Short mmCIF file of C-alpha atoms in Angstrom, two decimals:
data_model
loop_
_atom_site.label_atom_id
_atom_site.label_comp_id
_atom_site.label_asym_id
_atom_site.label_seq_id
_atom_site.Cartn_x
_atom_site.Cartn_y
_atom_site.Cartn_z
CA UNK M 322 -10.69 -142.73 125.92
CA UNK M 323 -12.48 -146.01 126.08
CA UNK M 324 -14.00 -146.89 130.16
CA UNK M 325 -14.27 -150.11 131.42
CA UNK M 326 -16.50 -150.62 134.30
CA UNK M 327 -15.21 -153.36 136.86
CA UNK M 328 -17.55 -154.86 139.38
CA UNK M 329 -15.98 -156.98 142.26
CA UNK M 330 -15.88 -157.26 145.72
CA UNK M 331 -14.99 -154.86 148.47
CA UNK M 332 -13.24 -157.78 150.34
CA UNK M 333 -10.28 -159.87 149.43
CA UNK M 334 -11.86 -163.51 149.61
CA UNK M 335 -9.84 -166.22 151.13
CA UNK M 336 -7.40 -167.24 148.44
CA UNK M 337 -4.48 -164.84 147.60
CA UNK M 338 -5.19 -165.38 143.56
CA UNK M 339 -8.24 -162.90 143.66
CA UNK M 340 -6.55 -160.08 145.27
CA UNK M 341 -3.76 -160.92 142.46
CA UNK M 342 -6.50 -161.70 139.44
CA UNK M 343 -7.94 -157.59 140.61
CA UNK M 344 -4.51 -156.28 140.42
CA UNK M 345 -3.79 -157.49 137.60
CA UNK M 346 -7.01 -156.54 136.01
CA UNK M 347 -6.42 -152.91 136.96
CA UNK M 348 -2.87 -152.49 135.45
CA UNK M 349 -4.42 -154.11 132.23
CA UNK M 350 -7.09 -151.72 131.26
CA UNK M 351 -4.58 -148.84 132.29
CA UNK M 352 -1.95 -150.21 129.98
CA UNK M 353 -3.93 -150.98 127.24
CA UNK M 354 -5.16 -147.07 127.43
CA UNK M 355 -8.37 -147.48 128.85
CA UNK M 356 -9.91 -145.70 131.96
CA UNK M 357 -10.93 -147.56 135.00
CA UNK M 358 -14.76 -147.00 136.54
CA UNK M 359 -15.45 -148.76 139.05
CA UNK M 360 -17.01 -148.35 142.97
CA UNK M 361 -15.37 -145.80 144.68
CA UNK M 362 -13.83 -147.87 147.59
CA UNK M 363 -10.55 -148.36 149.06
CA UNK M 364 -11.09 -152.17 150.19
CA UNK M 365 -11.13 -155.24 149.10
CA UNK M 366 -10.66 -156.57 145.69
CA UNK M 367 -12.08 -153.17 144.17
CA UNK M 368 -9.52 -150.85 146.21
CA UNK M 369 -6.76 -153.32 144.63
CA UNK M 370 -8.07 -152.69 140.79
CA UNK M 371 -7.93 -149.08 141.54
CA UNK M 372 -4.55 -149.03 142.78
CA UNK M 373 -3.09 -151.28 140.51
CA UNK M 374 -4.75 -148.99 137.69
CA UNK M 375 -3.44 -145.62 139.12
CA UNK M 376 0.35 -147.34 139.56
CA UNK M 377 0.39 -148.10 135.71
CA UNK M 378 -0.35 -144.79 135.12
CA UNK M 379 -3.91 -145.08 134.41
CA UNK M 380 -7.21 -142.79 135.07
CA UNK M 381 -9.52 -143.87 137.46
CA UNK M 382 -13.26 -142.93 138.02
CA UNK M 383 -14.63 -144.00 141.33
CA UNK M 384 -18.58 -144.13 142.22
CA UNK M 385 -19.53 -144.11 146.03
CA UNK M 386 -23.05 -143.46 147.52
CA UNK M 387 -22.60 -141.15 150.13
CA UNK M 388 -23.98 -143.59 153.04
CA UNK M 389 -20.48 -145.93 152.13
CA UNK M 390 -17.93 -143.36 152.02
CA UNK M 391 -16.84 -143.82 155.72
CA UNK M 392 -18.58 -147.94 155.37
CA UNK M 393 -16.60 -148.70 152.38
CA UNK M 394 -13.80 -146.19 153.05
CA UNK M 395 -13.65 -144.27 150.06
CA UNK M 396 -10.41 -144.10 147.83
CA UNK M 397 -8.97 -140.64 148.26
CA UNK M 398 -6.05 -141.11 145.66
CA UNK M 399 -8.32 -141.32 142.84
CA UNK M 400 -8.17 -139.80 139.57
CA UNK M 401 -12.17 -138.67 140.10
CA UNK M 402 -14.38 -139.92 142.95
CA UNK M 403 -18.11 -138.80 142.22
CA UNK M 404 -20.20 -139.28 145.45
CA UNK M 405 -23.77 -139.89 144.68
CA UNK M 406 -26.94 -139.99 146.51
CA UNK M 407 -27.75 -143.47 146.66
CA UNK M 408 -27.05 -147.24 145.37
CA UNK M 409 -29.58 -146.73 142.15
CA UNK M 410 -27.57 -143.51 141.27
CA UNK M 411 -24.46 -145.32 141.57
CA UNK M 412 -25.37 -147.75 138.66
CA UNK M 413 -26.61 -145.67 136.85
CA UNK M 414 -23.53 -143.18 137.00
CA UNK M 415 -21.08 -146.07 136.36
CA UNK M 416 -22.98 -147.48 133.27
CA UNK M 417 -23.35 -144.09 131.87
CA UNK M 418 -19.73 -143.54 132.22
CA UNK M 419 -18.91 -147.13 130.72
CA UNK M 420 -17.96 -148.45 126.97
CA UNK M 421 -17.85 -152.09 128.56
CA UNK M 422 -18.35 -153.93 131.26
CA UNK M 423 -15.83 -156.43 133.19
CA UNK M 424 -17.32 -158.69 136.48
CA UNK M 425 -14.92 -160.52 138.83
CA UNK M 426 -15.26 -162.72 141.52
CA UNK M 427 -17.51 -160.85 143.97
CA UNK M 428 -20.61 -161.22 146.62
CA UNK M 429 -24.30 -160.25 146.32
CA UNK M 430 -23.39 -156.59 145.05
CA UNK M 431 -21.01 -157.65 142.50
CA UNK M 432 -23.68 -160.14 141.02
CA UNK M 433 -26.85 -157.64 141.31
CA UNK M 434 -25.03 -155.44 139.52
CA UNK M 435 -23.73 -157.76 136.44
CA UNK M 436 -27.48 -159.10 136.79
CA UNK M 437 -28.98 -155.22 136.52
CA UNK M 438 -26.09 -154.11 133.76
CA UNK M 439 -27.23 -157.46 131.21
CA UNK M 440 -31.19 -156.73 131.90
CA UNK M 441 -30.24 -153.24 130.52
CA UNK M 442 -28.76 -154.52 128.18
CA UNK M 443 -31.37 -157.47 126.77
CA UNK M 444 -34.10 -154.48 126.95
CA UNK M 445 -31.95 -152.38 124.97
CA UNK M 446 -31.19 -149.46 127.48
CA UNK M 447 -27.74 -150.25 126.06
CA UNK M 448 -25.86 -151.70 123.33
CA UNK M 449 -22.61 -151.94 125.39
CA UNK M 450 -20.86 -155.36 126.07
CA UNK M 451 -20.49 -156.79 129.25
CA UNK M 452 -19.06 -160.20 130.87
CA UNK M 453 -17.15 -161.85 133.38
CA UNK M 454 -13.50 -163.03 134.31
CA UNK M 455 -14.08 -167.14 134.73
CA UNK M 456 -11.02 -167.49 136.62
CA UNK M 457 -10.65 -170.25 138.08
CA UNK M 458 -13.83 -171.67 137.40
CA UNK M 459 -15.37 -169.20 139.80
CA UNK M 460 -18.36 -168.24 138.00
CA UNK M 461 -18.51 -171.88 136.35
CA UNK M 462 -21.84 -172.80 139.08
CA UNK M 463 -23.23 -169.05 137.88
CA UNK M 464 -22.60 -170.45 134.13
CA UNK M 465 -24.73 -173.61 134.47
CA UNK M 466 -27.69 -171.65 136.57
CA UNK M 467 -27.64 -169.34 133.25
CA UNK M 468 -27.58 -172.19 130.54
CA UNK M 469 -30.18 -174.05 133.01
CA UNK M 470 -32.62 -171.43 132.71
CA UNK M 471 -32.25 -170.78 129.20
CA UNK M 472 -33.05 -174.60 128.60
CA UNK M 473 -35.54 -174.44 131.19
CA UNK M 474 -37.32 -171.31 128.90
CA UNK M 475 -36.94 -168.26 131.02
CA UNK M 476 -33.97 -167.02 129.35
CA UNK M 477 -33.56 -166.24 125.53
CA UNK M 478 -30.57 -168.54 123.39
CA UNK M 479 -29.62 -164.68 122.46
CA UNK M 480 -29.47 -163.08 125.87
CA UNK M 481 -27.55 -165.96 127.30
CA UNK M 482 -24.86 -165.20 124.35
CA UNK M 483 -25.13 -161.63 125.51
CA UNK M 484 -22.88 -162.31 128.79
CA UNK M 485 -19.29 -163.04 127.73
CA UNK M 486 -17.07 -165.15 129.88
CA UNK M 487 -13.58 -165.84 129.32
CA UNK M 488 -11.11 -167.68 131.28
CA UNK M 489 -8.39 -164.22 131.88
CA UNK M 490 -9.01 -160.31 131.88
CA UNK M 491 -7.09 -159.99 129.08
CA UNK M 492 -9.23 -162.29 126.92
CA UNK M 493 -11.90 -160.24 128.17
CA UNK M 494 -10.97 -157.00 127.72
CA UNK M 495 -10.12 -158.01 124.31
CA UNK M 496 -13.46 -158.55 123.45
CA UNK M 497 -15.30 -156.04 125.26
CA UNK M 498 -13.09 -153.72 122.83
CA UNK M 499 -13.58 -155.53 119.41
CA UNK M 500 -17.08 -155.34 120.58
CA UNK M 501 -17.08 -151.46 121.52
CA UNK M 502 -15.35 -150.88 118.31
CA UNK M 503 -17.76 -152.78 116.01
CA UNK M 504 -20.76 -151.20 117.95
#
């Protein structure tokens, strides 16, 4: 069974469409046969995913350092929760367990850890393929920075391509599989 990794945030955001863009997300990749991984928690956007993932009938994998079970709350109804030592172990456990990788809209810890997953990636620790849900236009600002430094020289033509970002999860997690499957 193919994994997708999600990375988004442990709070809902202001506008209604994100908790709705995470639910959706979740019932995708359990109806198109894939298993969720994602953070462990049972708020926010990422408790959302998870729940929309286990009520389609799909197979979830949480992640949780043990400092943020009681912080984060961790998801209890899970098909797997694997508590871990620390933050570092928590990466590393989710990107093992991967195929792909799917970002949505998010703070600080979503973004360092699309940031870590692609430097992985451009030093070839992995060939797996990773990008982000643009809904909305809410990584458009993130999009420019990128294409900024790569025509300011600190960031390879090929590494920019490397980060996929398409308008709808289901665009997404289209590629991510033609990608997995041609890897």
């Amino acid at each position: 069974m193919i994994s997708i990794c999600v990375y988004l945030g442990s709070r809902d955001g202001q506008d209604a469409r994100w908790a709705a863009l995470a639910e959706r997300t979740g019932r995708l990749i359990a109806e198109q046969g894939c298993r969720l991984v994602y953070g462990g928690g049972r708020a926010g956007l990422m408790g959302r995913c998870a729940d929309a993932a286990l009520e389609a009938g799909g197979e979830v994998i949480g992640v949780i350092p043990e400092h943020l079970v009681s912080r984060e709350v961790a998801h209890t109804g899970l098909t797997r929760l694997d508590r871990v030592a620390n933050m570092h172990e928590r990466k590393a456990r989710m990107a093992d367990l991967a195929d792909g990788f799917m970002t949505l809209p998010g703070g600080i810890g979503t973004l360092e850890e699309l940031f870590e997953t692609w430097t992985w990636r451009y030093l070839q620790l992995h060939g797996k393929p990773l990008g982000l849900v643009n809904d909305n236009d809410f990584f458009t600002p993130l999009l420019d920075f990128i294409n900024n430094a790569t025509q300011a020289g600190f960031l390879d033509p090929t590494t920019n391509r490397m980060l996929l970002a398409e308008p709808t999860p289901e665009a997404l997690l289209d590629k991510l599989l033609t990608a997995h499957h041609h890897h």
